[in-house]
Coordinates of C-alpha atoms and ligand atoms in Angstrom, one line a residue:
X1 CA -20.6 5.8 -16.3
X2 CA -22.2 4.4 -13.2
X3 CA -20.7 5.7 -9.9
X4 CA -19.3 3.1 -7.5
X5 CA -21.4 2.7 -4.4
X6 CA -20.6 1.3 -0.9
X7 CA -22.5 -2.0 -1.6
X8 CA -20.4 -2.3 -4.8
X9 CA -17.2 -2.7 -2.7
X10 CA -18.5 -6.1 -1.4
X11 CA -19.5 -7.2 -4.9
X12 CA -16.0 -6.3 -6.1
X13 CA -14.5 -8.6 -3.4
X14 CA -16.9 -11.4 -4.5
X15 CA -15.8 -10.9 -8.1
X16 CA -12.1 -10.9 -7.1
X17 CA -11.7 -7.3 -8.4
X18 CA -9.0 -5.5 -6.4
X19 CA -10.2 -2.1 -5.0
X20 CA -7.9 0.8 -5.9
X21 CA -8.1 3.6 -3.3
X22 CA -6.2 6.8 -3.1
X23 CA -6.6 9.9 -0.8
X24 CA -7.7 13.1 -2.4
X25 CA -8.3 16.6 -0.9
X26 CA -9.1 18.9 -3.8
X27 CA -11.1 19.2 -7.0
X28 CA -8.3 19.0 -9.6
X29 CA -6.7 15.9 -8.0
X30 CA -10.1 14.3 -7.7
X31 CA -10.7 14.8 -11.4
X32 CA -7.3 13.3 -12.3
X33 CA -7.7 10.3 -10.0
X34 CA -11.2 9.6 -11.1
X35 CA -10.2 9.8 -14.7
X36 CA -7.2 7.4 -13.9
X37 CA -9.8 4.8 -12.8
X38 CA -9.4 5.0 -9.0
X39 CA -12.4 3.3 -7.4
X40 CA -12.4 5.0 -4.0
X41 CA -11.4 8.5 -3.2
X42 CA -10.7 8.9 0.5
X43 CA -10.8 12.4 1.9
X44 CA -8.5 11.3 4.7
X45 CA -7.8 13.2 7.9
X46 CA -4.2 12.9 6.7
X47 CA -5.3 16.2 5.1
X48 CA -4.1 17.7 8.5
X49 CA -0.5 16.6 7.7
X50 CA 0.0 16.6 3.9
X51 CA -2.2 19.6 3.1
X52 CA -2.4 21.7 6.3
X53 CA 1.1 21.0 7.6
X54 CA 0.2 19.7 11.1
X55 CA 2.5 17.1 12.7
X56 CA -0.4 14.6 13.2
X57 CA -4.0 14.1 12.0
X58 CA -5.4 15.2 15.3
X59 CA -6.0 19.0 14.8
X60 CA -8.1 18.8 11.6
X61 CA -11.7 20.1 12.2
X62 CA -15.1 19.1 10.8
X63 CA -15.3 22.4 9.0
X64 CA -11.9 21.9 7.4
X65 CA -12.8 18.4 6.4
X66 CA -16.2 19.5 4.9
X67 CA -14.5 22.2 2.8
X68 CA -12.2 19.6 1.2
X69 CA -14.9 16.8 0.9
X70 CA -17.0 19.3 -1.1
X71 CA -14.2 20.0 -3.5
X72 CA -13.4 16.3 -4.0
X73 CA -17.1 15.4 -4.5
X74 CA -17.3 18.0 -7.3
X75 CA -14.5 16.3 -9.1
X76 CA -15.6 12.6 -8.7
X77 CA -17.7 11.1 -11.4
X78 CA -17.2 7.4 -10.9
X79 CA -15.2 6.9 -7.7
X80 CA -16.8 6.4 -4.3
X81 CA -16.1 9.5 -2.1
X82 CA -15.4 8.5 1.5
X83 CA -15.0 11.2 4.1
X84 CA -12.9 10.6 7.3
X85 CA -14.5 11.5 10.6
X86 CA -11.9 13.6 12.4
X87 CA -10.6 12.9 15.9
X88 CA -13.2 13.2 18.6
X89 CA -16.1 13.8 16.2
X90 CA -17.7 10.4 16.9
X91 CA -17.6 10.0 20.6
X92 CA -21.2 9.1 20.9
X93 CA -23.6 7.6 18.3
X94 CA -25.5 10.9 18.2
X95 CA -22.3 12.8 17.4
X96 CA -21.3 10.2 14.8
X97 CA -24.6 10.5 13.0
X98 CA -24.7 14.3 13.2
X99 CA -21.1 14.7 11.8
X100 CA -21.2 11.8 9.4
X101 CA -24.6 13.0 8.1
X102 CA -23.1 16.4 7.3
X103 CA -20.6 14.8 5.0
X104 CA -23.4 13.2 3.0
X105 CA -25.9 16.0 3.2
X106 CA -23.7 19.1 2.9
X107 CA -20.6 17.8 1.1
X108 CA -21.6 15.0 -1.4
X109 CA -19.7 12.1 0.2
X110 CA -21.3 8.7 -0.2
X111 CA -19.7 7.0 2.9
X112 CA -17.7 7.9 6.0
X113 CA -14.7 6.3 7.7
X114 CA -14.0 6.1 11.4
X115 CA -11.1 4.6 13.3
X116 CA -11.1 1.8 15.9
X117 CA -13.2 -1.1 17.0
X118 CA -13.9 -0.5 20.7
X119 CA -17.5 -0.6 22.0
X120 CA -18.1 3.1 21.5
X121 CA -16.8 2.9 17.9
X122 CA -18.9 -0.2 17.2
X123 CA -22.0 1.7 18.5
X124 CA -21.1 4.7 16.3
X125 CA -20.8 2.4 13.3
X126 CA -24.2 0.8 14.0
X127 CA -25.9 4.2 14.5
X128 CA -24.5 5.5 11.2
X129 CA -25.5 2.4 9.3
X130 CA -29.0 2.5 10.8
X131 CA -29.3 6.1 9.5
X132 CA -28.3 5.0 6.0
X133 CA -24.7 6.3 6.2
X134 CA -22.3 3.7 4.9
X135 CA -19.2 3.2 7.0
X136 CA -15.6 2.2 6.1
X137 CA -13.9 0.9 9.3
X138 CA -10.2 1.3 10.1
X139 CA -8.1 -1.0 12.3
X140 CA -4.5 -1.8 13.1
X141 CA -2.4 1.4 13.3
X142 CA -5.1 4.1 13.6
X143 CA -3.4 7.5 13.3
X144 CA -5.8 9.3 15.7
X145 CA -4.4 7.1 18.5
X146 CA -0.7 7.9 17.6
X147 CA 0.0 9.2 21.1
X148 CA -1.6 6.2 22.8
X149 CA 0.5 3.8 20.5
X150 CA 3.6 5.8 21.3
X151 CA 4.4 6.5 17.7
X152 CA 3.9 5.0 14.2
X153 CA 4.2 1.4 15.1
X154 CA 3.2 -1.9 13.5
X155 CA 0.1 -3.3 15.3
X156 CA -0.8 -6.9 15.9
X157 CA 2.6 -8.4 16.3
X158 CA 1.7 -10.1 19.6
X159 CA -0.8 -13.0 19.5
X160 CA -3.0 -11.0 22.0
X161 CA -3.2 -7.8 19.9
X162 CA -3.6 -9.9 16.7
X163 CA -6.6 -11.6 18.2
X164 CA -8.1 -8.3 19.4
X165 CA -7.8 -6.9 15.9
X166 CA -9.4 -10.0 14.3
X167 CA -12.3 -9.9 16.8
X168 CA -12.8 -6.2 16.3
X169 CA -12.8 -6.8 12.5
X170 CA -15.6 -9.4 12.8
X171 CA -17.6 -7.1 15.2
X172 CA -17.3 -4.2 12.7
X173 CA -18.6 -6.4 9.9
X174 CA -21.5 -7.4 12.1
X175 CA -22.2 -3.7 12.9
X176 CA -22.7 -3.1 9.2
X177 CA -19.3 -1.7 8.0
X178 CA -19.0 -1.8 4.2
X179 CA -15.2 -2.3 4.1
X180 CA -12.3 -2.3 6.5
X181 CA -9.0 -0.4 6.1
X182 CA -6.1 -2.3 7.7
X183 CA -3.1 -0.1 8.4
X184 CA 0.4 -1.3 9.5
X185 CA -0.4 -4.8 10.5
X186 CA 1.7 -7.9 9.7
X187 CA 0.8 -9.4 6.2
X188 CA -0.2 -12.8 7.7
X189 CA -2.7 -11.0 10.0
X190 CA -4.2 -9.1 7.1
X191 CA -4.4 -12.3 5.0
X192 CA -6.3 -14.1 7.9
X193 CA -8.7 -11.2 8.3
X194 CA -9.4 -11.1 4.6
X195 CA -10.5 -14.7 4.6
X196 CA -12.6 -14.3 7.7
X197 CA -14.6 -11.3 6.4
X198 CA -17.2 -11.0 3.7
X199 CA -16.5 -7.3 3.4
X200 CA -13.4 -6.2 1.6
X201 CA -10.2 -5.3 3.4
X202 CA -8.2 -2.4 2.0
X203 CA -4.6 -2.4 3.1
X204 CA -2.0 0.2 3.7
X205 CA 1.3 -1.2 5.0
X206 CA -0.6 -4.5 5.5
X207 CA 1.0 -6.6 2.7
X208 CA -0.4 -7.9 -0.6
X209 CA -3.2 -10.2 0.7
X210 CA -5.9 -7.6 1.0
X211 CA -8.9 -7.0 -1.3
X212 CA -7.6 -3.5 -2.2
X213 CA -4.9 -1.1 -1.4
X214 CA -5.0 2.6 -0.3
X215 CA -2.2 5.1 -0.5
X216 CA -1.9 8.7 0.5
X217 CA -1.8 10.7 -2.8
X218 CA 1.1 12.9 -1.7
X219 CA 3.2 9.8 -0.8
X220 CA 2.2 8.0 -4.1
X221 CA 3.4 10.9 -6.2
X222 CA 6.2 12.2 -3.9
X223 CA 4.7 15.5 -3.1
X224 CA 5.0 15.5 0.8
X225 CA 8.6 15.0 2.0
X226 CA 8.4 15.9 5.7
X227 CA 7.8 12.3 6.7
X228 CA 7.7 9.4 4.2
X229 CA 6.2 6.3 5.8
X230 CA 8.1 3.0 5.0
X231 CA 5.0 1.6 3.4
X232 CA 4.6 4.5 1.0
X233 CA 4.8 3.5 -2.6
X234 CA 6.4 6.2 -4.7
X235 CA 5.4 6.3 -8.3
X236 CA 6.6 9.8 -9.1
X237 CA 8.7 12.6 -7.6
X238 CA 6.4 15.6 -8.0
X239 CA 8.2 17.6 -5.3
X240 CA 11.3 17.6 -7.5
X241 CA 9.3 18.2 -10.7
X242 CA 7.7 21.4 -9.1
X243 CA 11.1 22.6 -7.9
X244 CA 12.6 22.1 -11.4
X245 CA 9.6 23.7 -13.3
X246 CA 9.2 26.7 -11.0
X247 CA 13.0 27.1 -10.9
X248 CA 13.0 27.4 -14.7
X249 CA 10.1 29.9 -14.6
X250 CA 12.0 32.0 -11.9
X251 CA 15.2 31.9 -14.1
X252 CA 13.2 33.1 -17.1
X253 CA 11.5 36.0 -15.2
X254 CA 14.9 37.0 -13.6
X255 CA 16.7 36.9 -17.0
X256 CA 13.9 39.0 -18.7
X257 CA 13.1 36.0 -20.9
X258 CA 9.6 35.3 -19.6
X259 CA 6.9 35.8 -22.4
X260 CA 9.7 36.7 -24.9
X261 CA 10.5 33.0 -25.6
X262 CA 7.2 31.2 -24.9
X263 CA 8.5 27.9 -26.0
X264 CA 10.8 27.6 -23.0
X265 CA 7.7 27.2 -20.8
X266 CA 7.0 23.7 -22.2
Ligands
KIV1 O1 -6.3 9.7 6.6 C1 -5.9 8.9 5.8 O2 -5.3 9.2 4.8 C2 -6.1 7.5 6.1 C3 -5.4 6.5 5.2 C4 -4.0 6.4 5.7 C5 -6.1 5.2 5.2 O3 -6.8 7.2 6.9

């Protein structure tokens, strides 16, 4: 089975093949998602919230990200592993290359993601691409700027902001990005950007007219219940399943049944 590469993402768009992307943070989940046919495993900095219990993505460190990227890379056979550069880890092109390079060199990722399209972020993208580090860009609601945005808000509602996002998308493509995540933007804006770009758009809360979709794994399977974004698609209720299964185990232990009636464990 041939692993998916960053250049394959563009070929998938050209062939009209939707890109299936899910976040992953550990080995077992990576194996399950890879075997389920997911094309792109994003080790998102959402790790800070759904795995480490922080209120935002801001506190996660490079060392923490590296630890989880290594685990996901060990589990991925076919899927492209993309590692998120954490907040303030790509302020200059040199920092972007040093940190992005660590994800490829020390942790087995095949691409990195960074948020935003301002001049510094465009320079960081160019520098990474020049060093052979594929970049997935991210525009719209970029969670590392949650405080600047004043909360989890749809971006690109005003014509001025919509134009800014469209222009930044084109600049990021010119800078060499392999794909663009569009988060929390109006569906019409996502549809327009999709037709303007040769690289694929991967939406989250951006409507159906994207070249792919990405979801946070814990939202998809109902494992993180502190905050469920409106755009989260729930395909399972694993939080409840765990409660029910572990509750039965606890009942068996407390009633002295555990290991006496093994069939109750299934
Ligand atoms: O960190 C993350 O999970 C992300 C996705 C929401 C795209 O950036």
